[in-house]
């Protein structure tokens, strides 16, 4: 009779013999594999050129202490990447990774180190820029103060100008210098240029339709900005000169130019500029800014020019 | 008991003469899953690299780090080709490198820009120092 304990012992014996056979097979396979790999020197992967170059770069980076301090997180990532590359080298030595994988790990580590160095250099530059800002402010204030003191001294020593607060007809060179600088700032962005007759502002390029004197919406917007400048500089007066293209007779162009100048004058008065500060002149088609042979040229010639000059200057004198 | 012989043989703990038919199905399935997951991971890495390159590919970086950016582009393209021929390992490696190259390009361009700003700041300091001196000295 077959007992249960007998069958169990048979199964146990069969299992252990299978395990033994398996172990023998594994051992054989391992020795075959190692034989195929050939004689292996310990640490041979450490001679990988990419790893050698990487180690040199890390040695240099480690010597650069500010770099490691300025970008600590990037530096920590770089060290981790290097450790991964070294681990891969060990795995290559142990036959568990390929040289291709080692090259890849070394490349990643090198690029991570580059990132750390770039981050450190950026942090260094940013710190220098931040440090320069207050110095710039201080120097700017110093320069403005020195300039102001210089102007005050020039005004005080000028007997021809008893009242330095106004910029009227008796402008000294220093006052004029300051006034022009202020105007230049205020006129920034407008179609303006400094001429012998003072600052010239131009309302042109499509702000008047042919044969018409009404300002376009763009012209009205620009006029509002000019009114602001004039209101901020009560000592300036403006001479408004109307121009036309060459279409039509000389007489009709003169009349049209005057209507255009008047339209601008009325616009400025409506915007709060005192009427007695504004003069008008009609120049018709006598002073074209561009050729009247083309549509573009005629468009540029339909314009109004506003000359700003100190109140004492004779308005309208070209 | 199942009515289908195939299912019955698959579900039986042990087939005739100790043969386990399910074992012969496990290995192909496991290999296929492994290959799929390898390609999936490479595809995901490629997407990350592509996003990094898209972020870096700005006019300032193109101007200040053209070589680094070009390297990232080239590797991303090669990674795409490797994906096309189902070479997951190669695609993974190239995409990892491309991602890092794109980041390096961006960092390099930023460093160049900041160095330029730093240089400008130094020039401005000198200019302001000169302006202060001339404003104070010249009547």
CSV table of C-alpha atoms in Angstrom, one decimal:
chain,number,residue,atom,x,y,z
A,1,UNK,CA,0.0,0.0,0.0
A,2,UNK,CA,1.3,3.3,-1.0
A,3,UNK,CA,1.3,5.7,2.0
A,4,UNK,CA,1.0,9.5,1.9
A,5,UNK,CA,4.4,10.0,3.7
A,6,UNK,CA,6.1,7.8,1.0
A,7,UNK,CA,4.8,9.9,-1.8
A,8,UNK,CA,5.8,13.1,-0.1
A,9,UNK,CA,9.3,12.0,0.4
A,10,UNK,CA,9.5,11.0,-3.3
A,11,UNK,CA,8.3,14.4,-4.3
A,12,UNK,CA,10.8,16.1,-2.0
A,13,UNK,CA,13.7,14.1,-3.5
A,14,UNK,CA,12.6,14.9,-7.0
A,15,UNK,CA,12.4,18.6,-6.1
A,16,UNK,CA,15.8,18.8,-4.6
A,17,UNK,CA,17.4,17.0,-7.6
A,18,UNK,CA,15.7,19.5,-9.9
A,19,UNK,CA,17.1,22.4,-7.9
A,20,UNK,CA,20.6,20.9,-8.0
A,21,UNK,CA,20.4,20.4,-11.7
A,22,UNK,CA,19.2,24.0,-12.1
A,23,UNK,CA,22.1,25.3,-10.1
A,24,UNK,CA,24.6,23.3,-12.1
A,25,UNK,CA,23.1,24.6,-15.3
A,26,UNK,CA,23.3,28.2,-14.1
A,27,UNK,CA,26.9,27.8,-13.0
A,28,UNK,CA,27.8,26.4,-16.4
A,29,UNK,CA,26.1,29.3,-18.2
A,30,UNK,CA,27.8,31.9,-16.0
A,31,UNK,CA,31.2,30.4,-16.7
A,32,UNK,CA,30.5,30.2,-20.4
A,33,UNK,CA,29.5,33.9,-20.4
A,34,UNK,CA,32.6,35.0,-18.5
A,35,UNK,CA,34.7,32.9,-20.9
A,36,UNK,CA,33.2,34.7,-23.9
A,37,UNK,CA,33.8,38.1,-22.3
A,38,UNK,CA,37.5,37.3,-22.1
A,39,UNK,CA,39.9,38.2,-19.4
A,40,UNK,CA,38.6,41.3,-17.6
A,41,UNK,CA,40.8,43.7,-15.7
A,42,UNK,CA,39.2,45.3,-12.6
A,43,UNK,CA,38.2,49.0,-13.2
A,44,UNK,CA,38.9,48.9,-16.9
A,45,UNK,CA,35.9,51.1,-17.6
A,46,UNK,CA,37.5,53.8,-15.6
A,47,UNK,CA,39.8,54.2,-18.6
A,48,UNK,CA,36.9,55.1,-20.8
A,49,UNK,CA,37.9,58.4,-22.5
A,50,UNK,CA,34.6,60.0,-21.9
A,51,UNK,CA,34.8,59.2,-18.2
A,52,UNK,CA,38.3,60.4,-18.0
A,53,UNK,CA,37.4,63.7,-19.6
A,54,UNK,CA,34.4,64.0,-17.2
A,55,UNK,CA,36.6,63.4,-14.2
A,56,UNK,CA,38.9,66.2,-15.3
A,57,UNK,CA,36.1,68.6,-15.8
A,58,UNK,CA,34.7,67.8,-12.4
A,59,UNK,CA,38.1,68.3,-10.8
A,60,UNK,CA,38.3,71.7,-12.4
A,61,UNK,CA,34.7,72.6,-11.4
A,62,UNK,CA,35.4,71.5,-7.8
A,63,UNK,CA,38.4,73.8,-7.7
A,64,UNK,CA,36.1,76.7,-8.7
A,65,UNK,CA,34.5,77.2,-5.3
A,66,UNK,CA,32.4,80.3,-6.2
A,67,UNK,CA,30.7,78.3,-9.0
A,68,UNK,CA,29.7,75.6,-6.6
A,69,UNK,CA,28.4,78.2,-4.1
A,70,UNK,CA,26.4,80.3,-6.6
A,71,UNK,CA,24.4,77.4,-8.0
A,72,UNK,CA,24.2,74.8,-5.3
A,73,UNK,CA,21.1,73.0,-6.7
A,74,UNK,CA,22.6,72.7,-10.2
A,75,UNK,CA,25.9,71.6,-8.6
A,76,UNK,CA,24.1,68.9,-6.6
A,77,UNK,CA,22.4,67.6,-9.8
A,78,UNK,CA,25.8,67.6,-11.5
A,79,UNK,CA,27.3,65.5,-8.7
A,80,UNK,CA,24.4,63.0,-8.9
A,81,UNK,CA,24.9,62.7,-12.6
A,82,UNK,CA,28.5,62.1,-12.1
A,83,UNK,CA,27.8,59.4,-9.5
A,84,UNK,CA,25.4,57.7,-12.0
A,85,UNK,CA,28.2,57.7,-14.6
A,86,UNK,CA,30.7,56.2,-12.1
A,87,UNK,CA,28.1,53.6,-11.2
A,88,UNK,CA,27.6,52.8,-14.8
A,89,UNK,CA,31.4,52.3,-15.1
A,90,UNK,CA,31.2,49.8,-12.3
A,91,UNK,CA,28.4,48.0,-14.0
A,92,UNK,CA,30.4,47.9,-17.2
A,93,UNK,CA,33.3,46.4,-15.3
A,94,UNK,CA,30.9,43.9,-13.8
A,95,UNK,CA,29.6,43.1,-17.3
A,96,UNK,CA,26.1,44.4,-16.5
A,97,UNK,CA,26.2,47.5,-18.7
A,98,UNK,CA,27.7,48.3,-22.1
A,99,UNK,CA,30.3,50.9,-23.0
A,100,UNK,CA,27.6,52.6,-25.0
A,101,UNK,CA,25.6,53.1,-21.8
A,102,UNK,CA,28.7,54.4,-20.1
A,103,UNK,CA,29.4,56.9,-22.9
A,104,UNK,CA,25.8,58.0,-22.6
A,105,UNK,CA,26.0,58.4,-18.8
A,106,UNK,CA,29.2,60.3,-19.1
A,107,UNK,CA,27.7,62.6,-21.7
A,108,UNK,CA,24.7,63.3,-19.5
A,109,UNK,CA,27.0,64.0,-16.5
A,110,UNK,CA,29.1,66.4,-18.6
A,111,UNK,CA,26.1,68.3,-19.9
A,112,UNK,CA,24.7,68.5,-16.3
A,113,UNK,CA,28.0,69.9,-15.2
A,114,UNK,CA,27.8,72.5,-18.1
A,115,UNK,CA,24.4,73.4,-16.9
A,116,UNK,CA,25.7,74.0,-13.4
A,117,UNK,CA,28.6,76.1,-14.6
A,118,UNK,CA,26.2,78.2,-16.8
A,119,UNK,CA,23.9,78.7,-13.9
A,120,UNK,CA,26.8,79.8,-11.7
A,121,UNK,CA,28.1,82.2,-14.3
A,122,UNK,CA,24.5,83.6,-14.8
A,123,UNK,CA,24.1,84.0,-11.0
A,124,UNK,CA,27.4,85.8,-10.9
A,125,UNK,CA,26.5,88.2,-13.7
A,126,UNK,CA,23.0,88.8,-12.1
A,127,UNK,CA,24.6,89.7,-8.8
A,128,UNK,CA,26.9,92.2,-10.5
A,129,UNK,CA,24.0,93.8,-12.4
A,130,UNK,CA,22.0,94.0,-9.2
A,131,UNK,CA,24.9,95.6,-7.4
A,132,UNK,CA,25.4,98.2,-10.1
A,133,UNK,CA,21.8,99.5,-10.0
A,134,UNK,CA,22.0,101.5,-6.7
A,135,UNK,CA,25.4,102.8,-7.9
A,136,UNK,CA,23.8,104.0,-11.1
A,137,UNK,CA,21.0,105.7,-9.2
A,138,UNK,CA,23.5,107.4,-7.0
A,139,UNK,CA,25.6,108.6,-9.9
A,140,UNK,CA,22.6,109.8,-11.8
A,141,UNK,CA,21.4,111.9,-8.9
A,142,UNK,CA,25.0,113.2,-8.5
A,143,UNK,CA,25.2,114.2,-12.1
A,144,UNK,CA,21.7,115.9,-12.1
A,145,UNK,CA,22.7,117.8,-8.9
A,146,UNK,CA,26.0,118.8,-10.4
A,147,UNK,CA,24.3,120.0,-13.6
A,148,UNK,CA,21.7,121.9,-11.6
A,149,UNK,CA,24.3,123.6,-9.5
A,150,UNK,CA,26.3,124.5,-12.6
A,151,UNK,CA,23.1,126.1,-14.2
A,152,UNK,CA,22.2,127.9,-11.0
A,153,UNK,CA,25.8,129.3,-10.8
A,154,UNK,CA,25.6,130.4,-14.4
A,155,UNK,CA,22.2,132.1,-13.9
A,156,UNK,CA,23.4,133.9,-10.7
A,157,UNK,CA,26.5,135.2,-12.5
A,158,UNK,CA,24.4,136.5,-15.4
A,159,UNK,CA,23.5,140.2,-14.8
A,160,UNK,CA,21.4,140.4,-17.9
A,161,UNK,CA,18.8,138.1,-16.4
A,162,UNK,CA,17.3,139.3,-13.1
A,163,UNK,CA,14.6,136.7,-13.0
A,164,UNK,CA,15.9,133.2,-13.6
A,165,UNK,CA,12.5,131.6,-13.0
A,166,UNK,CA,11.0,132.7,-16.3
A,167,UNK,CA,12.2,131.7,-19.7
A,168,UNK,CA,11.2,134.7,-21.6
A,169,UNK,CA,12.9,136.8,-24.3
A,170,UNK,CA,16.1,137.3,-22.2
A,171,UNK,CA,17.0,133.7,-22.2
A,172,UNK,CA,20.6,133.1,-21.2
A,173,UNK,CA,22.4,130.2,-22.8
A,174,UNK,CA,22.0,128.1,-19.6
A,175,UNK,CA,18.3,128.8,-19.4
A,176,UNK,CA,17.8,128.0,-23.1
A,177,UNK,CA,19.8,124.8,-22.7
A,178,UNK,CA,17.5,123.7,-19.8
A,179,UNK,CA,14.3,124.7,-21.6
A,180,UNK,CA,15.3,122.9,-24.8
A,181,UNK,CA,16.2,119.8,-22.9
A,182,UNK,CA,12.8,119.9,-21.2
A,183,UNK,CA,11.0,120.4,-24.5
A,184,UNK,CA,12.9,117.6,-26.1
A,185,UNK,CA,11.7,115.2,-23.4
A,186,UNK,CA,8.1,116.4,-23.7
A,187,UNK,CA,8.1,116.1,-27.5
A,188,UNK,CA,9.6,112.7,-27.5
A,189,UNK,CA,7.6,110.4,-29.8
A,190,UNK,CA,6.0,113.3,-31.8
A,191,UNK,CA,6.9,114.2,-35.4
A,192,UNK,CA,9.2,117.0,-34.3
A,193,UNK,CA,12.6,118.4,-35.1
A,194,UNK,CA,14.7,121.2,-33.8
A,195,UNK,CA,15.3,123.9,-36.4
A,196,UNK,CA,16.9,127.4,-36.4
A,197,UNK,CA,13.4,128.8,-35.6
A,198,UNK,CA,12.9,126.5,-32.6
A,199,UNK,CA,11.1,123.2,-32.3
A,200,UNK,CA,9.0,122.3,-35.3
A,201,UNK,CA,6.0,120.0,-34.9
A,202,UNK,CA,4.4,118.6,-38.0
A,203,UNK,CA,0.8,117.7,-38.6
A,204,UNK,CA,1.0,115.9,-41.9
A,205,UNK,CA,0.7,112.6,-43.7
A,206,UNK,CA,-3.0,112.2,-44.2
A,207,UNK,CA,-4.3,114.5,-41.5
A,208,UNK,CA,-5.9,116.8,-44.1
A,209,UNK,CA,-8.0,115.5,-47.0
A,210,UNK,CA,-7.3,117.2,-50.5
A,211,UNK,CA,-9.1,120.5,-50.6
A,212,UNK,CA,-10.2,120.3,-46.9
A,213,UNK,CA,-9.1,121.9,-43.7
A,214,UNK,CA,-10.7,119.7,-41.2
A,215,UNK,CA,-8.3,117.6,-39.1
A,216,UNK,CA,-8.6,113.8,-39.2
A,217,UNK,CA,-9.1,111.9,-35.9
A,218,UNK,CA,-5.4,111.1,-35.8
A,219,UNK,CA,-4.5,114.8,-36.2
A,220,UNK,CA,-6.9,115.7,-33.4
A,221,UNK,CA,-5.2,113.2,-31.1
A,222,UNK,CA,-1.8,114.7,-31.9
A,223,UNK,CA,-3.1,118.2,-31.4
A,224,UNK,CA,-4.2,117.2,-27.9
A,225,UNK,CA,-0.6,116.2,-27.2
A,226,UNK,CA,0.8,119.4,-28.6
A,227,UNK,CA,-1.7,121.3,-26.4
A,228,UNK,CA,-0.4,119.5,-23.4
A,229,UNK,CA,3.1,120.5,-24.3
A,230,UNK,CA,2.1,124.1,-24.8
A,231,UNK,CA,0.1,124.2,-21.6
A,232,UNK,CA,3.1,122.9,-19.7
A,233,UNK,CA,5.3,125.6,-21.2
A,234,UNK,CA,3.4,128.8,-20.8
A,235,UNK,CA,6.4,130.9,-21.9
A,236,UNK,CA,6.4,129.2,-25.4
A,237,UNK,CA,4.4,130.6,-28.2
A,238,UNK,CA,3.5,128.8,-31.4
A,239,UNK,CA,3.4,129.9,-35.0
A,240,UNK,CA,1.1,127.7,-37.1
A,241,UNK,CA,1.9,127.5,-40.8
A,242,UNK,CA,-0.5,126.0,-43.3
A,243,UNK,CA,0.7,124.3,-46.4
A,244,UNK,CA,-1.1,122.7,-49.4
A,245,UNK,CA,-0.2,120.5,-52.4
A,246,UNK,CA,0.1,122.1,-55.8
A,247,UNK,CA,-3.4,121.2,-56.9
A,248,UNK,CA,-5.5,124.3,-57.6
A,249,UNK,CA,-4.6,127.9,-58.1
A,250,UNK,CA,-2.1,129.8,-56.0
A,251,UNK,CA,-4.9,132.0,-54.5
A,252,UNK,CA,-7.1,129.0,-53.6
A,253,UNK,CA,-4.1,127.2,-52.1
A,254,UNK,CA,-3.2,130.3,-50.0
A,255,UNK,CA,-6.8,130.4,-48.7
A,256,UNK,CA,-6.9,126.7,-48.0
A,257,UNK,CA,-3.5,126.9,-46.1
A,258,UNK,CA,-4.9,129.6,-44.0
A,259,UNK,CA,-8.0,127.6,-43.2
A,260,UNK,CA,-5.8,124.7,-42.2
A,261,UNK,CA,-3.7,126.8,-39.9
A,262,UNK,CA,-6.8,128.4,-38.4
A,263,UNK,CA,-8.4,125.0,-37.8
A,264,UNK,CA,-5.3,123.9,-35.8
A,265,UNK,CA,-5.3,127.2,-33.9
A,266,UNK,CA,-9.0,126.8,-33.0
A,267,UNK,CA,-8.3,123.3,-32.0
A,268,UNK,CA,-5.5,124.3,-29.7
A,269,UNK,CA,-7.6,127.2,-28.2
A,270,UNK,CA,-10.4,124.7,-27.5
A,271,UNK,CA,-7.8,122.5,-25.7
A,272,UNK,CA,-7.0,125.4,-23.3
A,273,UNK,CA,-4.1,127.2,-25.0
A,274,UNK,CA,-4.3,131.0,-24.8
A,275,UNK,CA,-5.2,132.4,-28.2
A,276,UNK,CA,-2.7,135.2,-27.9
A,277,UNK,CA,0.1,132.7,-27.8
A,278,UNK,CA,-0.8,131.3,-31.3
A,279,UNK,CA,-0.1,133.0,-34.6
A,280,UNK,CA,-1.0,131.7,-38.1
A,281,UNK,CA,0.6,132.0,-41.5
A,282,UNK,CA,-0.5,130.6,-44.9
A,283,UNK,CA,2.2,129.4,-47.2
A,284,UNK,CA,0.1,127.6,-49.7
A,285,UNK,CA,2.0,125.5,-52.1
A,286,UNK,CA,5.1,127.7,-51.9
A,287,UNK,CA,7.2,125.4,-49.7
A,288,UNK,CA,6.5,121.8,-50.6
A,289,UNK,CA,8.0,119.1,-48.3
A,290,UNK,CA,8.0,116.5,-51.1
A,291,UNK,CA,7.4,116.3,-54.9
A,292,UNK,CA,3.9,117.1,-56.0
A,293,UNK,CA,4.3,114.7,-58.9
A,294,UNK,CA,3.2,111.7,-56.8
A,295,UNK,CA,0.2,111.0,-54.7
A,296,UNK,CA,2.5,110.3,-51.7
A,297,UNK,CA,4.3,113.5,-52.2
A,298,UNK,CA,1.1,115.5,-52.4
A,299,UNK,CA,-0.2,113.8,-49.3
A,300,UNK,CA,3.0,114.9,-47.4
A,301,UNK,CA,2.6,118.4,-48.6
A,302,UNK,CA,-0.9,118.8,-47.2
A,303,UNK,CA,0.3,119.7,-43.8
A,304,UNK,CA,0.6,122.2,-41.0
A,305,UNK,CA,3.8,123.0,-39.2
A,306,UNK,CA,3.9,124.4,-35.7
A,307,UNK,CA,7.0,126.3,-34.6
A,308,UNK,CA,7.6,126.7,-30.9
A,309,UNK,CA,9.6,129.7,-29.8
A,310,UNK,CA,10.1,131.7,-26.6
A,311,UNK,CA,7.4,134.3,-26.1
A,312,UNK,CA,9.7,137.2,-26.8
A,313,UNK,CA,10.7,136.0,-30.3
A,314,UNK,CA,8.8,137.5,-33.2
A,315,UNK,CA,6.2,134.9,-34.2
A,316,UNK,CA,6.0,133.8,-37.7
A,317,UNK,CA,9.4,135.0,-38.7
A,318,UNK,CA,11.0,132.4,-40.8
B,1,UNK,CA,-15.7,22.7,-16.2
B,2,UNK,CA,-15.3,24.8,-19.2
B,3,UNK,CA,-17.0,23.7,-22.4
B,4,UNK,CA,-14.0,24.9,-24.5
B,5,UNK,CA,-11.0,22.5,-24.8
B,6,UNK,CA,-8.5,25.3,-25.2
B,7,UNK,CA,-9.7,27.1,-22.1
B,8,UNK,CA,-9.8,23.8,-20.2
B,9,UNK,CA,-6.2,23.0,-21.1
B,10,UNK,CA,-5.1,26.5,-20.2
B,11,UNK,CA,-6.9,26.6,-16.9
B,12,UNK,CA,-5.8,23.1,-15.9
B,13,UNK,CA,-3.1,23.3,-13.3
B,14,UNK,CA,-1.0,20.7,-15.1
B,15,UNK,CA,-1.4,19.3,-18.6
B,16,UNK,CA,-0.5,15.9,-19.9
B,17,UNK,CA,2.9,14.7,-18.8
B,18,UNK,CA,3.5,17.9,-16.7
B,19,UNK,CA,3.3,20.3,-19.6
B,20,UNK,CA,2.1,23.7,-18.6
B,21,UNK,CA,0.6,25.3,-21.7
B,22,UNK,CA,0.1,28.8,-20.1
B,23,UNK,CA,3.9,29.0,-19.6
B,24,UNK,CA,4.4,29.1,-23.4
B,25,UNK,CA,2.0,32.0,-23.6
B,26,UNK,CA,3.5,34.0,-20.6
B,27,UNK,CA,6.9,34.5,-22.2
B,28,UNK,CA,5.8,36.0,-25.5
B,29,UNK,CA,3.4,38.2,-23.7
B,30,UNK,CA,6.0,39.3,-21.2
B,31,UNK,CA,8.5,40.1,-24.0
B,32,UNK,CA,5.9,42.0,-26.0
B,33,UNK,CA,4.9,44.0,-22.9
B,34,UNK,CA,8.5,44.7,-22.2
B,35,UNK,CA,9.2,45.9,-25.7
B,36,UNK,CA,6.1,48.0,-25.7
B,37,UNK,CA,6.9,49.6,-22.4
B,38,UNK,CA,10.5,50.3,-23.7
B,39,UNK,CA,9.1,52.1,-26.7
B,40,UNK,CA,6.5,53.8,-24.6
B,41,UNK,CA,9.2,55.2,-22.3
B,42,UNK,CA,11.3,56.3,-25.2
B,43,UNK,CA,8.3,58.0,-26.8
B,44,UNK,CA,7.6,59.8,-23.5
B,45,UNK,CA,11.2,60.9,-23.2
B,46,UNK,CA,11.1,62.1,-26.8
B,47,UNK,CA,8.0,64.2,-26.0
B,48,UNK,CA,9.9,65.7,-23.0
B,49,UNK,CA,12.9,66.5,-25.2
B,50,UNK,CA,10.6,68.0,-27.8
B,51,UNK,CA,9.0,70.2,-25.2
B,52,UNK,CA,12.4,71.3,-23.9
B,53,UNK,CA,13.6,72.1,-27.4
B,54,UNK,CA,10.4,74.1,-28.2
B,55,UNK,CA,10.9,76.1,-25.0
B,56,UNK,CA,14.6,76.8,-25.9
B,57,UNK,CA,14.0,77.5,-29.6
B,58,UNK,CA,13.6,81.3,-29.2
B,59,UNK,CA,15.2,84.0,-31.2
B,60,UNK,CA,17.6,85.0,-28.4
B,61,UNK,CA,18.8,81.4,-28.0
B,62,UNK,CA,19.1,81.0,-31.8
B,63,UNK,CA,21.3,84.0,-31.8
B,64,UNK,CA,23.4,83.3,-28.7
B,65,UNK,CA,23.6,79.4,-28.6
B,66,UNK,CA,23.2,78.2,-32.2
B,67,UNK,CA,25.6,75.3,-31.9
B,68,UNK,CA,24.0,73.9,-28.7
B,69,UNK,CA,20.5,74.4,-30.2
B,70,UNK,CA,21.5,72.7,-33.4
B,71,UNK,CA,22.9,69.7,-31.5
B,72,UNK,CA,19.6,69.3,-29.6
B,73,UNK,CA,17.6,69.5,-32.9
B,74,UNK,CA,19.8,66.9,-34.6
B,75,UNK,CA,19.6,64.5,-31.6
B,76,UNK,CA,15.9,64.9,-31.4
B,77,UNK,CA,15.6,64.1,-35.1
B,78,UNK,CA,17.8,61.0,-34.7
B,79,UNK,CA,15.7,59.9,-31.7
B,80,UNK,CA,12.7,60.2,-33.9
B,81,UNK,CA,14.3,58.0,-36.5
B,82,UNK,CA,15.3,55.5,-33.9
B,83,UNK,CA,11.7,55.4,-32.7
B,84,UNK,CA,10.7,54.8,-36.3
B,85,UNK,CA,12.8,51.6,-36.5
B,86,UNK,CA,11.6,50.5,-33.0
B,87,UNK,CA,15.1,51.0,-31.4
B,88,UNK,CA,13.8,52.0,-28.0
B,89,UNK,CA,17.2,52.0,-26.3
B,90,UNK,CA,18.8,54.3,-28.9
B,91,UNK,CA,15.7,56.5,-29.0
B,92,UNK,CA,15.7,56.8,-25.2
B,93,UNK,CA,19.4,57.8,-25.1
B,94,UNK,CA,19.2,60.3,-27.9
B,95,UNK,CA,16.1,61.9,-26.5
B,96,UNK,CA,17.6,62.2,-23.0
B,97,UNK,CA,20.7,63.9,-24.6
B,98,UNK,CA,18.5,66.1,-26.7
B,99,UNK,CA,16.6,67.3,-23.7
B,100,UNK,CA,19.7,68.2,-21.8
B,101,UNK,CA,21.3,69.8,-24.9
B,102,UNK,CA,18.2,72.0,-25.2
B,103,UNK,CA,18.5,73.0,-21.6
B,104,UNK,CA,22.2,73.7,-22.0
B,105,UNK,CA,21.4,75.9,-25.1
B,106,UNK,CA,18.9,77.9,-23.0
B,107,UNK,CA,21.3,78.3,-20.1
B,108,UNK,CA,24.1,79.3,-22.3
B,109,UNK,CA,22.0,82.0,-24.1
B,110,UNK,CA,20.9,83.3,-20.7
B,111,UNK,CA,24.5,83.5,-19.5
B,112,UNK,CA,25.5,85.3,-22.6
B,113,UNK,CA,22.6,87.8,-22.2
B,114,UNK,CA,23.4,88.4,-18.6
B,115,UNK,CA,27.1,88.9,-19.3
B,116,UNK,CA,26.2,91.4,-21.9
B,117,UNK,CA,23.9,93.2,-19.5
B,118,UNK,CA,26.7,93.2,-16.9
B,119,UNK,CA,29.1,94.7,-19.5
B,120,UNK,CA,26.5,97.4,-20.3
B,121,UNK,CA,26.1,98.1,-16.6
B,122,UNK,CA,29.8,98.5,-16.2
B,123,UNK,CA,29.9,100.8,-19.2
B,124,UNK,CA,27.0,102.8,-17.8
B,125,UNK,CA,28.8,103.2,-14.5
B,126,UNK,CA,31.8,104.6,-16.3
B,127,UNK,CA,29.6,106.9,-18.4
B,128,UNK,CA,27.7,108.2,-15.4
B,129,UNK,CA,31.0,108.7,-13.5
B,130,UNK,CA,32.2,110.7,-16.5
B,131,UNK,CA,29.0,112.7,-16.8
B,132,UNK,CA,29.1,113.6,-13.1
B,133,UNK,CA,32.6,114.8,-13.5
B,134,UNK,CA,31.9,116.8,-16.6
B,135,UNK,CA,28.7,118.3,-15.2
B,136,UNK,CA,30.5,119.5,-12.1
B,137,UNK,CA,33.7,120.6,-13.8
B,138,UNK,CA,32.7,122.4,-17.0
B,139,UNK,CA,31.0,125.7,-16.5
